[in-house]
Amino acid sequence: MGRFVMNARENLVQQALEGLEVSDGDLVRLNRDPDFVTRAEPARDEVAVVSGGGSGHEPLHTGFVGRGMLHAAVPGDVFASPTALQVRAAIEAIDTGRGTVLIIKNYTGDVLNFSIAADLLSNTHTVETVLVDDDLATSSEEEGGPGRRGTAAVVVTEKICGAAAEAGAPVDRVRDLGRKVVSRSATLGMSFRAPTNPLTGLRSFELEEDEVEFGVGIHGERGIETRRPSGEAADLVESLASPLVEALGLGRGAPVLAVVNGLGATHGLELSVAALELRRFLEGKGLRLERTLVGPYVTSLDMKGLSITLTALDDELNELWDAPVHTPALR
Amino acid sequence: MGRFVMNARENLVQQALEGLEVSDGDLVRLNRDPDFVTRAEPARDEVAVVSGGGSGHEPLHTGFVGRGMLHAAVPGDVFASPTALQVRAAIEAIDTGRGTVLIIKNYTGDVLNFSIAADLLSNTHTVETVLVDDDLATSSEEEGGPGRRGTAAVVVTEKICGAAAEAGAPVDRVRDLGRKVVSRSATLGMSFRAPTNPLTGLRSFELEEDEVEFGVGIHGERGIETRRPSGEAADLVESLASPLVEALGLGRGAPVLAVVNGLGATHGLELSVAALELRRFLEGKGLRLERTLVGPYVTSLDMKGLSITLTALDDELNELWDAPVHTPALR
């Protein structure tokens, strides 16, 4: 599995955050006790956009703090939610009085802690929330369940909300745009090798050489099915993209944004081949692949695999997607 | 080891290049037969900067084509040099008459084929070369040997030469600046897990859990020593950085650029911790870490490990490093 570059387990995330200031101190600042990351140059007089969640998914979320995207990111420990007090402190630090939009991936701990933070501030701050629940693999007919997981569509949500805030949109509008992205997005992922958790040294599951875990999330959980597909990239991509097209009800001519996301240890050559195959597949369906984001943006430690996110575009989303952005991971 | 996302082995690189056009078609164009990548919007009236080499190191070099960096990149197959005819065609396509600087990593095949290309063009084009040979692990007293390998200092060289060309420097000046970067740079790498070659399915060497291969290159070759260091990031970083400081003769107060480079499957958390430890180490030596580049920039397929490159800065290099750049991998 190989060594993980860190010192003591207890301070891995803390030290990585300090390291982010070393690499990107021109863009971001680390606040300690409680820990959160803000822009180096605070925005003035615009709605604040805040996200966060467990670490181990870098560059998500800290790598997306900067002009045109997040105003703050609140990291928890590896695969663990940040506390409500961290989230509250981050909002207090960056809300300029125009209100805050909290972008929350749909996990029990995140939903709980971000909601408590919003409640704690309800008398003094306007805090609106956007819940990201894009992972098709966790769709269920069951009522009252936890709902779908939040995965790579969160990057699109953060970009669109950040651009809207930068353009001066009011807090309700930024929230509604975020919810619009979520309602028009879906994601599926697959893994060829599970991640190794640096805190335990354990790989979260084992696969045979010819096996692929289909429908994985980003926390080392098994997917919905273990498959033995052909080795062809074309087949792998189609198995992810086809259910997305169906779930989103994308008809011929529909303009689409695709995120071809490396889950940790997937090489650039692989993601490029996947992007090519995705374009072929979508064009074969009569869809227009108008925007792409290809790279490791929402990782699951050193998992080998990829996810594909599709978002149904329109002119409004196109324009916000194209707006300038300047963060450590997306420029 | 896990599956590698591709179709037939024979067209892996070709398809990945087509995929680069899918993800970054606003910045780069693929020429086929012979294969090379140029900027989508050709530069006018400036010296051309060209590099290339075997594939499997992405984003190197194709990811560095764009304003302020390369004018063209010429990719070979995985870990194999491009042909002289590819290199010649790329130069012919983008040289505007101001001349071309060819940046060559020091490997026998690359040196041979890039030199032949320059020779073939000697009657019609001004082609100057910069040989990058930064890998300290391959230092040798032996005369007439192949010399040191070229590794991650090539990114710094490409950035500085590209910025100088963009600023209108003549061809000799761009070449001299590239050679200056090389003379002031050194790199060392280590691996925790060897890469698996997608063309053969074989891992290039095996390590025990507690072993680290010290002094590795970027082609799956073993390093100069197999070690069992402590698990501490601080020790790992010092073992790489200390010989670099010594080799470059960096004295107290010297300003330094550092590239903390992930070799393929190394996580962002790890690289951030390494960046933090590197700053601590350099500051302990009285050095000033003035610029950093942290991320997977020169990979060796899915190798787990990292390299550190140090470049001794001065005002001239600082200014060129800070100049705007707009490429798929560096902006």
Tab-separated table of C-alpha atoms in Angstrom, chain B residues 54-165:
chain	number	residue	atom	x	y	z
B	54	GLY	CA	7.980	10.184	-23.164
B	55	SER	CA	4.391	10.098	-21.935
B	56	GLY	CA	3.294	8.847	-18.512
B	57	HIS	CA	4.539	11.997	-16.759
B	58	GLU	CA	1.397	14.061	-17.256
B	59	PRO	CA	0.726	16.927	-16.887
B	60	LEU	CA	4.320	17.217	-18.181
B	61	HIS	CA	4.757	18.399	-20.984
B	62	THR	CA	1.445	18.807	-22.797
B	63	GLY	CA	-0.162	20.381	-19.735
B	64	PHE	CA	2.325	23.246	-19.893
B	65	VAL	CA	1.452	24.428	-23.386
B	66	GLY	CA	-0.070	27.884	-23.322
B	67	ARG	CA	0.567	31.568	-22.916
B	68	GLY	CA	3.665	32.288	-20.847
B	69	MET	CA	5.080	28.755	-21.043
B	70	LEU	CA	5.452	26.277	-23.936
B	71	HIS	CA	4.495	26.911	-27.552
B	72	ALA	CA	4.503	23.206	-28.317
B	73	ALA	CA	4.994	19.859	-26.597
B	74	VAL	CA	6.017	16.684	-28.405
B	75	PRO	CA	4.925	13.477	-26.678
B	76	GLY	CA	6.361	10.028	-27.246
B	77	ASP	CA	4.729	6.785	-26.217
B	78	VAL	CA	4.750	5.836	-22.523
B	79	PHE	CA	8.329	6.310	-21.265
B	80	ALA	CA	9.609	6.511	-24.864
B	81	SER	CA	11.120	9.427	-26.729
B	82	PRO	CA	9.212	11.110	-29.537
B	83	THR	CA	10.755	10.824	-32.977
B	84	ALA	CA	12.966	13.454	-34.563
B	85	LEU	CA	10.347	13.940	-37.261
B	86	GLN	CA	7.710	14.785	-34.652
B	87	VAL	CA	10.016	17.341	-33.065
B	88	ARG	CA	10.935	18.829	-36.436
B	89	ALA	CA	7.307	19.160	-37.456
B	90	ALA	CA	6.416	20.870	-34.186
B	91	ILE	CA	9.176	23.431	-34.603
B	92	GLU	CA	8.192	24.076	-38.210
B	93	ALA	CA	4.611	24.594	-37.112
B	94	ILE	CA	5.257	27.223	-34.468
B	95	ASP	CA	8.581	28.989	-35.145
B	96	THR	CA	7.689	32.512	-36.251
B	97	GLY	CA	11.191	33.326	-37.458
B	98	ARG	CA	12.487	34.500	-34.103
B	99	GLY	CA	13.991	31.081	-33.396
B	100	THR	CA	13.172	28.153	-31.091
B	101	VAL	CA	14.510	27.034	-27.738
B	102	LEU	CA	14.265	23.269	-27.283
B	103	ILE	CA	14.114	22.140	-23.656
B	104	ILE	CA	15.366	18.555	-23.400
B	105	LYS	CA	15.382	16.291	-20.354
B	106	ASN	CA	18.653	14.415	-20.250
B	107	TYR	CA	17.803	10.930	-21.510
B	108	THR	CA	19.645	9.252	-24.358
B	109	GLY	CA	16.621	8.919	-26.640
B	110	ASP	CA	15.395	12.453	-26.090
B	111	VAL	CA	18.834	13.972	-26.558
B	112	LEU	CA	19.327	11.999	-29.760
B	113	ASN	CA	15.973	12.714	-31.349
B	114	PHE	CA	15.731	16.363	-30.369
B	115	SER	CA	19.293	16.922	-31.629
B	116	ILE	CA	18.541	15.277	-34.952
B	117	ALA	CA	15.499	17.514	-35.314
B	118	ALA	CA	17.631	20.586	-34.657
B	119	ASP	CA	20.184	19.378	-37.196
B	120	LEU	CA	17.525	18.739	-39.819
B	121	LEU	CA	16.413	22.351	-39.433
B	122	SER	CA	19.860	23.927	-39.223
B	123	ASN	CA	19.665	25.564	-42.657
B	124	THR	CA	16.257	27.105	-42.173
B	125	HIS	CA	15.673	27.672	-38.451
B	126	THR	CA	17.575	28.926	-35.432
B	127	VAL	CA	17.223	26.195	-32.824
B	128	GLU	CA	18.933	26.529	-29.456
B	129	THR	CA	18.874	23.813	-26.803
B	130	VAL	CA	18.662	23.671	-23.021
B	131	LEU	CA	19.581	20.342	-21.453
B	132	VAL	CA	17.893	19.700	-18.102
B	133	ASP	CA	19.926	17.390	-15.839
B	134	ASP	CA	18.809	18.123	-12.304
B	135	ASP	CA	18.550	14.693	-10.658
B	136	LEU	CA	21.217	14.518	-7.968
B	137	ALA	CA	20.695	10.780	-7.538
B	138	THR	CA	22.448	10.215	-10.835
B	139	SER	CA	25.455	12.423	-10.137
B	140	SER	CA	28.662	10.655	-10.985
B	141	GLU	CA	32.337	11.447	-11.042
B	142	GLU	CA	32.633	9.294	-14.113
B	143	GLU	CA	33.663	11.138	-17.260
B	144	GLY	CA	31.876	10.434	-20.506
B	145	GLY	CA	28.836	8.927	-18.797
B	146	PRO	CA	25.260	9.883	-19.618
B	147	GLY	CA	25.217	12.529	-16.876
B	148	ARG	CA	22.353	13.311	-14.550
B	149	ARG	CA	18.734	12.605	-15.467
B	150	GLY	CA	16.301	15.400	-16.152
B	151	THR	CA	13.337	15.510	-13.790
B	152	ALA	CA	11.116	18.151	-12.183
B	153	ALA	CA	13.428	21.137	-12.725
B	154	VAL	CA	12.161	20.974	-16.299
B	155	VAL	CA	8.928	22.614	-15.107
B	156	VAL	CA	10.847	25.580	-13.714
B	157	THR	CA	12.911	25.767	-16.893
B	158	GLU	CA	9.811	25.761	-19.087
B	159	LYS	CA	8.140	28.441	-16.972
B	160	ILE	CA	11.159	30.770	-16.984
B	161	CYS	CA	11.910	30.337	-20.702
B	162	GLY	CA	8.248	30.760	-21.587
B	163	ALA	CA	7.991	33.962	-19.580
B	164	ALA	CA	11.161	35.337	-21.167
B	165	ALA	CA	9.875	34.534	-24.659
